[in-house]
């Protein structure tokens, strides 16, 4: 019998509902992002967005999957990491549905879900993962029952750096795609702080330096070009070292910033040099959405893990390496 899982995602400014089967088919994937002109997230506003729109997004998701509430076998939700009010709003909907439909509830780590949806798509067994988004920048590999963070940002995430730069320089939000387009017209490279410390990296110095270039009248396209080349070069260095160190032969790119073609090109080069396969998660599954939560929920459920409503408190600071990965050995 096929298992059907409804996954709810709501760690930050997006609320998503996705329906997956245990065969790995996405039946439906609906989401909506709180739009702000400034780009910054206000946790309470975002949680209100989730509460107000959540039920409608869930209903649309079920309708698009051409199923009924009673066809759902289990509910998965993003338990963390993320913004407390957003996580709580999402968890409340998940708990309500699990109780009302009398079906199992499964708690999912948002970062692990970004990796596993990529593994499903690529059929990779054991990749080094570059997970890049508005809130996270991590290079991850599986070792000893956990996903270990080999390297990560010591300050701001790469997507956040691009978004803040965009805000300061008068682009729209999210700025990542705009920076990418503008960079295509850049030709002069300006040296920016290249900050790799061991396996970790830092983006705040680059942000300050890029703003300074802008105040000195440097062309926007050249700033975007220089920022991308430097920021992505730093990621490539860490990814390369993670591959060399772990001897893994698969490189996975996931998270919202995975939509960037230049980053993809650079990491493809890294994989090639190490005779590794490369996969970038498709655009519709790269960012925050419910299908990845549903899929991770199914993996956990099949490994025998569910959670009681009474124990399903949210975990805003839940790290990638704090979860036992029961479905891998
Ligand atoms: P997380 O909770 O995992 O940190 P998130 O809330 O940031 O995720 P995502 O949808 O995963 O949500 O990522 C959004 C980020 O991706 C934004 O910072 C946005 O600027 C960035 N982004 C989207 N498209 C591109 C692109 N083409 N190039 C660079 N960055 C991009
Ligand atoms: Fe995410």
Short mmCIF file of C-alpha atoms and ligand atoms in Angstrom, two decimals:
data_model
loop_
_atom_site.label_atom_id
_atom_site.label_comp_id
_atom_site.label_asym_id
_atom_site.label_seq_id
_atom_site.Cartn_x
_atom_site.Cartn_y
_atom_site.Cartn_z
CA UNK A 1 0.00 0.00 0.00
CA UNK A 2 1.23 3.48 -0.80
CA UNK A 3 1.88 5.85 2.10
CA UNK A 4 0.75 9.45 1.56
CA UNK A 5 2.35 12.15 3.70
CA UNK A 6 1.39 15.80 4.08
CA UNK A 7 4.43 17.90 4.99
CA UNK A 8 4.19 21.40 6.47
CA UNK A 9 7.08 23.85 6.23
CA UNK A 10 7.16 27.14 8.08
CA UNK A 11 10.59 27.87 9.55
CA UNK A 12 10.89 31.42 8.23
CA UNK A 13 8.94 33.71 5.86
CA UNK A 14 7.51 30.94 3.63
CA UNK A 15 4.65 28.65 4.48
CA UNK A 16 4.43 25.48 2.44
CA UNK A 17 2.33 22.34 2.23
CA UNK A 18 3.49 19.40 0.13
CA UNK A 19 2.18 15.91 -0.45
CA UNK A 20 4.50 13.00 -1.26
CA UNK A 21 4.14 9.26 -1.58
CA UNK A 22 6.63 6.75 -0.22
CA UNK A 23 7.60 6.03 -3.84
CA UNK A 24 9.04 9.51 -4.02
CA UNK A 25 6.31 11.13 -6.14
CA UNK A 26 5.42 14.76 -5.44
CA UNK A 27 1.61 14.87 -5.69
CA UNK A 28 1.37 18.56 -4.87
CA UNK A 29 3.56 21.34 -3.50
CA UNK A 30 2.03 24.71 -2.60
CA UNK A 31 3.70 27.61 -0.86
CA UNK A 32 3.50 31.32 -0.26
CA UNK A 33 6.15 33.74 0.93
CA UNK A 34 5.45 36.75 3.12
CA UNK A 35 6.32 39.71 0.96
CA UNK A 36 8.12 42.64 2.50
CA UNK A 37 9.45 45.65 0.67
CA UNK A 38 12.44 45.84 2.98
CA UNK A 39 13.35 42.18 2.93
CA UNK A 40 13.93 41.72 6.65
CA UNK A 41 11.78 39.12 8.39
CA UNK A 42 9.60 40.08 11.34
CA UNK A 43 8.97 36.79 13.18
CA UNK A 44 5.53 37.80 14.45
CA UNK A 45 4.37 39.08 11.05
CA UNK A 46 5.64 35.90 9.40
CA UNK A 47 3.88 33.69 11.92
CA UNK A 48 0.65 35.62 11.38
CA UNK A 49 1.09 35.07 7.64
CA UNK A 50 1.42 31.31 8.25
CA UNK A 51 -1.61 31.20 10.55
CA UNK A 52 -3.79 33.26 8.22
CA UNK A 53 -2.85 31.55 4.94
CA UNK A 54 -1.85 28.09 6.18
CA UNK A 55 -5.28 26.43 6.18
CA UNK A 56 -6.01 27.73 2.67
CA UNK A 57 -2.61 26.59 1.35
CA UNK A 58 -3.12 23.14 2.91
CA UNK A 59 -6.60 22.87 1.36
CA UNK A 60 -5.25 23.90 -2.06
CA UNK A 61 -2.43 21.40 -1.74
CA UNK A 62 -4.86 18.56 -1.00
CA UNK A 63 -7.14 19.62 -3.84
CA UNK A 64 -4.25 19.78 -6.33
CA UNK A 65 -3.07 16.32 -5.28
CA UNK A 66 -6.60 15.12 -6.13
CA UNK A 67 -6.95 13.40 -2.77
CA UNK A 68 -9.14 13.82 0.31
CA UNK A 69 -8.09 14.59 3.89
CA UNK A 70 -8.89 10.98 4.74
CA UNK A 71 -6.34 9.71 2.19
CA UNK A 72 -3.48 11.25 4.18
CA UNK A 73 -1.60 8.61 6.20
CA UNK A 74 0.75 10.83 8.19
CA UNK A 75 1.70 14.46 8.90
CA UNK A 76 5.27 15.77 8.93
CA UNK A 77 6.28 19.25 10.06
CA UNK A 78 9.45 21.31 10.21
CA UNK A 79 10.31 21.30 13.92
CA UNK A 80 13.39 23.49 13.51
CA UNK A 81 15.72 25.23 13.11
CA UNK A 82 13.94 28.50 12.51
CA UNK A 83 12.06 31.41 14.03
CA UNK A 84 10.11 30.40 17.16
CA UNK A 85 6.77 32.06 16.31
CA UNK A 86 6.81 30.66 12.75
CA UNK A 87 7.70 27.16 13.92
CA UNK A 88 4.94 27.24 16.54
CA UNK A 89 2.28 28.41 14.08
CA UNK A 90 3.23 25.59 11.69
CA UNK A 91 3.51 22.93 14.40
CA UNK A 92 0.06 23.88 15.70
CA UNK A 93 -1.50 23.15 12.31
CA UNK A 94 0.40 19.86 12.05
CA UNK A 95 -0.67 18.74 15.51
CA UNK A 96 -4.30 19.71 14.90
CA UNK A 97 -4.43 17.71 11.67
CA UNK A 98 -2.71 14.68 13.21
CA UNK A 99 -5.17 14.65 16.11
CA UNK A 100 -8.25 15.32 13.99
CA UNK A 101 -7.37 12.70 11.37
CA UNK A 102 -5.95 10.37 14.03
CA UNK A 103 -2.74 9.70 12.10
CA UNK A 104 0.98 9.71 13.06
CA UNK A 105 2.95 12.93 13.47
CA UNK A 106 6.64 13.11 12.48
CA UNK A 107 9.06 15.91 13.31
CA UNK A 108 11.54 16.90 10.61
CA UNK A 109 14.82 18.82 10.73
CA UNK A 110 14.56 21.48 8.02
CA UNK A 111 18.24 21.29 6.99
CA UNK A 112 18.24 17.49 6.78
CA UNK A 113 15.10 17.74 4.60
CA UNK A 114 16.98 20.00 2.13
CA UNK A 115 19.63 17.25 1.82
CA UNK A 116 17.27 14.28 1.55
CA UNK A 117 15.07 15.81 -1.15
CA UNK A 118 18.29 16.29 -3.14
CA UNK A 119 19.27 12.66 -2.57
CA UNK A 120 15.85 11.54 -3.78
CA UNK A 121 16.11 13.62 -6.94
CA UNK A 122 19.73 12.74 -7.75
CA UNK A 123 19.61 9.14 -6.49
CA UNK A 124 22.87 9.96 -4.70
CA UNK A 125 23.75 7.51 -1.94
CA UNK A 126 26.22 9.49 0.11
CA UNK A 127 27.02 13.01 -1.11
CA UNK A 128 28.97 15.95 0.18
CA UNK A 129 26.21 18.58 0.33
CA UNK A 130 26.55 22.31 -0.16
CA UNK A 131 23.43 23.75 1.51
CA UNK A 132 23.04 27.44 0.78
CA UNK A 133 20.01 29.59 1.57
CA UNK A 134 18.90 32.81 3.22
CA UNK A 135 19.51 31.44 6.69
CA UNK A 136 22.12 28.71 6.19
CA UNK A 137 25.50 28.11 4.58
CA UNK A 138 26.85 24.65 5.35
CA UNK A 139 29.00 21.97 3.79
CA UNK A 140 27.70 18.66 5.12
CA UNK A 141 28.61 14.98 4.89
CA UNK A 142 27.21 11.86 6.51
CA UNK A 143 29.43 10.12 9.08
CA UNK A 144 28.57 7.84 12.00
CA UNK A 145 24.75 8.08 11.98
CA UNK A 146 24.65 11.87 11.67
CA UNK A 147 24.97 14.56 9.02
CA UNK A 148 28.17 16.32 10.09
CA UNK A 149 28.74 19.97 9.33
CA UNK A 150 32.23 20.11 7.84
CA UNK A 151 32.17 23.83 7.36
CA UNK A 152 29.73 26.68 7.78
CA UNK A 153 29.45 30.43 7.93
CA UNK A 154 30.73 32.03 11.10
CA UNK A 155 28.44 35.02 10.69
CA UNK A 156 25.76 35.64 8.04
CA UNK A 157 24.45 33.14 5.49
CA UNK A 158 25.24 33.65 1.81
CA UNK A 159 21.61 34.28 0.80
CA UNK A 160 21.21 36.78 3.61
CA UNK A 161 24.42 38.52 2.51
CA UNK A 162 23.05 38.86 -1.04
CA UNK A 163 19.66 40.06 0.24
CA UNK A 164 21.17 42.66 2.58
CA UNK A 165 23.49 43.86 -0.17
CA UNK A 166 20.46 44.14 -2.44
CA UNK A 167 18.55 46.13 0.15
CA UNK A 168 21.44 48.53 0.75
CA UNK A 169 22.05 48.99 -2.97
CA UNK A 170 18.39 49.49 -3.83
CA UNK A 171 17.56 46.19 -5.58
CA UNK A 172 14.32 44.30 -4.86
CA UNK A 173 13.84 41.34 -2.54
CA UNK A 174 14.93 38.58 -2.73
CA UNK A 175 18.11 40.02 -4.21
CA UNK A 176 19.90 36.73 -5.04
CA UNK A 177 18.41 36.38 -8.54
CA UNK A 178 18.87 40.11 -9.26
CA UNK A 179 22.54 39.97 -8.24
CA UNK A 180 22.94 36.97 -10.54
CA UNK A 181 21.47 38.80 -13.52
CA UNK A 182 23.43 42.02 -12.90
CA UNK A 183 26.69 40.05 -12.50
CA UNK A 184 26.34 38.84 -16.11
CA UNK A 185 27.18 42.39 -17.23
CA UNK A 186 30.14 42.74 -14.86
CA UNK A 187 33.62 42.76 -16.34
CA UNK A 188 35.99 44.34 -13.83
CA UNK A 189 36.87 42.26 -10.79
CA UNK A 190 37.35 44.15 -7.53
CA UNK A 191 39.16 42.31 -4.74
CA UNK A 192 36.90 41.71 -1.74
CA UNK A 193 37.73 40.02 1.59
CA UNK A 194 38.16 36.29 0.89
CA UNK A 195 37.52 34.87 4.31
CA UNK A 196 38.00 31.12 4.75
CA UNK A 197 39.03 30.06 8.25
CA UNK A 198 39.86 26.36 8.38
CA UNK A 199 36.67 24.79 7.03
CA UNK A 200 34.50 27.76 7.95
CA UNK A 201 33.86 30.99 6.11
CA UNK A 202 32.62 34.48 6.77
CA UNK A 203 30.62 36.88 4.61
CA UNK A 204 30.19 39.99 6.74
CA UNK A 205 33.51 41.58 5.72
CA UNK A 206 32.62 41.15 2.06
CA UNK A 207 29.28 42.85 2.60
CA UNK A 208 30.92 45.88 4.21
CA UNK A 209 33.54 46.10 1.45
CA UNK A 210 30.93 45.77 -1.31
CA UNK A 211 28.89 48.62 0.20
CA UNK A 212 32.05 50.71 0.29
CA UNK A 213 32.67 50.07 -3.41
CA UNK A 214 29.12 51.25 -4.10
CA UNK A 215 29.67 54.46 -2.14
CA UNK A 216 32.82 55.03 -4.24
CA UNK A 217 30.72 54.85 -7.41
CA UNK A 218 31.75 51.42 -8.69
CA UNK A 219 29.28 50.01 -11.23
CA UNK A 220 26.59 47.77 -9.74
CA UNK A 221 27.29 45.02 -12.28
CA UNK A 222 30.96 44.92 -11.32
CA UNK A 223 30.09 44.78 -7.62
CA UNK A 224 27.67 41.89 -8.19
CA UNK A 225 30.22 40.10 -10.37
CA UNK A 226 33.00 40.51 -7.78
CA UNK A 227 30.74 39.47 -4.89
CA UNK A 228 29.60 36.32 -6.68
CA UNK A 229 33.07 35.24 -7.78
CA UNK A 230 34.50 35.76 -4.28
CA UNK A 231 31.59 34.31 -2.29
CA UNK A 232 31.22 31.25 -4.52
CA UNK A 233 34.99 30.73 -4.69
CA UNK A 234 35.06 30.46 -0.90
CA UNK A 235 32.31 27.84 -0.97
CA UNK A 236 34.11 25.92 -3.70
CA UNK A 237 37.29 25.79 -1.64
CA UNK A 238 35.49 24.25 1.33
CA UNK A 239 33.47 21.85 -0.81
CA UNK A 240 36.68 20.73 -2.51
CA UNK A 241 38.39 20.07 0.80
CA UNK A 242 35.35 18.17 2.11
CA UNK A 243 35.44 15.92 -0.96
CA UNK A 244 39.19 15.36 -0.66
CA UNK A 245 38.89 14.62 3.06
CA UNK A 246 35.83 12.33 2.98
CA UNK A 247 36.69 10.72 -0.39
CA UNK A 248 33.00 10.84 -1.26
CA UNK A 249 32.24 10.88 -4.97
CA UNK A 250 28.98 12.82 -5.11
CA UNK A 251 28.46 16.57 -4.73
CA UNK A 252 24.96 17.91 -4.07
CA UNK A 253 23.89 21.56 -4.23
CA UNK A 254 20.67 22.42 -2.35
CA UNK A 255 18.82 25.37 -0.74
CA UNK A 256 17.43 28.54 -2.33
CA UNK A 257 20.83 29.84 -3.52
CA UNK A 258 21.25 26.58 -5.50
CA UNK A 259 19.14 28.35 -8.15
CA UNK A 260 22.25 30.36 -9.05
CA UNK A 261 23.76 29.23 -12.36
CA UNK A 262 27.22 30.65 -11.72
CA UNK A 263 27.51 28.83 -8.38
CA UNK A 264 26.35 25.66 -10.11
CA UNK A 265 29.00 26.08 -12.80
CA UNK A 266 31.77 26.58 -10.24
CA UNK A 267 30.77 23.56 -8.15
CA UNK A 268 30.38 21.44 -11.27
CA UNK A 269 34.03 22.23 -11.94
CA UNK A 270 34.97 21.10 -8.42
CA UNK A 271 33.13 17.80 -8.91
CA UNK A 272 34.80 17.23 -12.27
CA UNK A 273 38.28 17.76 -10.85
CA UNK A 274 37.58 15.07 -8.25
CA UNK A 275 35.85 12.67 -10.55
CA UNK A 276 32.65 13.13 -8.55
CA UNK A 277 29.07 13.25 -9.79
CA UNK A 278 27.28 16.57 -9.41
CA UNK A 279 23.62 17.43 -8.90
CA UNK A 280 21.85 20.71 -8.33
CA UNK A 281 18.37 20.38 -6.80
CA UNK A 282 15.69 21.50 -9.26
CA UNK A 283 14.36 25.01 -8.78
CA UNK A 284 10.94 23.98 -7.43
CA UNK A 285 12.51 21.81 -4.71
CA UNK A 286 15.56 23.99 -3.94
CA UNK A 287 13.92 26.57 -1.71
CA UNK A 288 11.66 26.15 1.30
CA UNK A 289 8.58 24.02 0.55
CA UNK A 290 6.51 21.25 2.08
CA UNK A 291 7.40 18.36 -0.25
CA UNK A 292 10.87 18.03 1.24
CA UNK A 293 9.36 17.91 4.74
CA UNK A 294 6.87 15.25 3.61
CA UNK A 295 9.65 13.15 2.05
CA UNK A 296 11.86 13.36 5.12
CA UNK A 297 8.83 12.48 7.24
CA UNK A 298 8.31 9.32 5.19
CA UNK A 299 11.97 8.32 5.60
CA UNK A 300 11.69 8.71 9.36
CA UNK A 301 8.33 6.99 9.58
CA UNK A 302 9.67 4.00 7.61
CA UNK A 303 12.60 3.87 10.04
CA UNK A 304 10.08 3.58 12.89
CA UNK A 305 10.11 7.15 14.19
CA UNK A 306 7.00 9.17 15.09
CA UNK A 307 6.45 11.78 17.79
CA UNK A 308 3.69 12.29 20.36
CA UNK A 309 1.83 15.60 20.14
CA UNK A 310 2.66 16.16 23.81
CA UNK A 311 6.40 15.94 23.03
CA UNK A 312 6.41 17.90 19.79
CA UNK A 313 7.67 21.24 21.12
CA UNK A 314 9.52 23.19 18.44
CA UNK A 315 13.34 23.43 18.36
CA UNK A 316 14.42 26.86 17.00
CA UNK A 317 18.12 26.03 17.34
CA UNK A 318 18.04 22.39 16.18
CA UNK A 319 21.36 21.76 14.44
CA UNK A 320 21.84 19.54 11.39
CA UNK A 321 24.19 17.26 13.33
CA UNK A 322 21.87 16.88 16.33
CA UNK A 323 19.56 14.39 14.68
CA UNK A 324 20.16 10.64 14.42
CA UNK A 325 19.68 9.66 10.80
CA UNK A 326 17.81 6.41 11.36
CA UNK A 327 17.31 5.56 7.68
CA UNK A 328 21.00 5.46 6.72
CA UNK A 329 23.77 3.16 7.84
P1 LIG B 1 16.50 28.45 5.07
O1 LIG B 1 15.41 28.44 6.09
O2 LIG B 1 16.88 27.05 4.65
O3 LIG B 1 17.67 29.25 5.44
P2 LIG B 1 15.31 30.44 3.31
O4 LIG B 1 14.23 30.86 4.24
O5 LIG B 1 16.40 31.37 3.11
O6 LIG B 1 15.83 29.00 3.72
P3 LIG B 1 15.20 29.56 0.55
O7 LIG B 1 14.03 29.59 -0.39
O8 LIG B 1 15.86 28.26 0.77
O9 LIG B 1 14.63 30.16 1.90
O10 LIG B 1 16.31 30.59 0.05
C1 LIG B 1 16.05 31.93 -0.23
C2 LIG B 1 17.35 32.61 -0.56
O11 LIG B 1 17.82 32.18 -1.85
C3 LIG B 1 17.27 34.13 -0.61
O12 LIG B 1 18.33 34.66 0.15
C4 LIG B 1 17.45 34.45 -2.10
O13 LIG B 1 18.07 35.69 -2.34
C5 LIG B 1 18.32 33.30 -2.55
N1 LIG B 1 18.26 33.05 -3.99
C6 LIG B 1 17.20 32.69 -4.73
N2 LIG B 1 17.53 32.61 -6.05
C7 LIG B 1 18.85 32.92 -6.14
C8 LIG B 1 19.79 33.02 -7.21
N3 LIG B 1 19.43 32.80 -8.46
N4 LIG B 1 21.07 33.35 -6.90
C9 LIG B 1 21.44 33.57 -5.62
N5 LIG B 1 20.60 33.52 -4.58
C10 LIG B 1 19.33 33.18 -4.83
FE1 LIG B 2 15.39 26.24 3.83
#
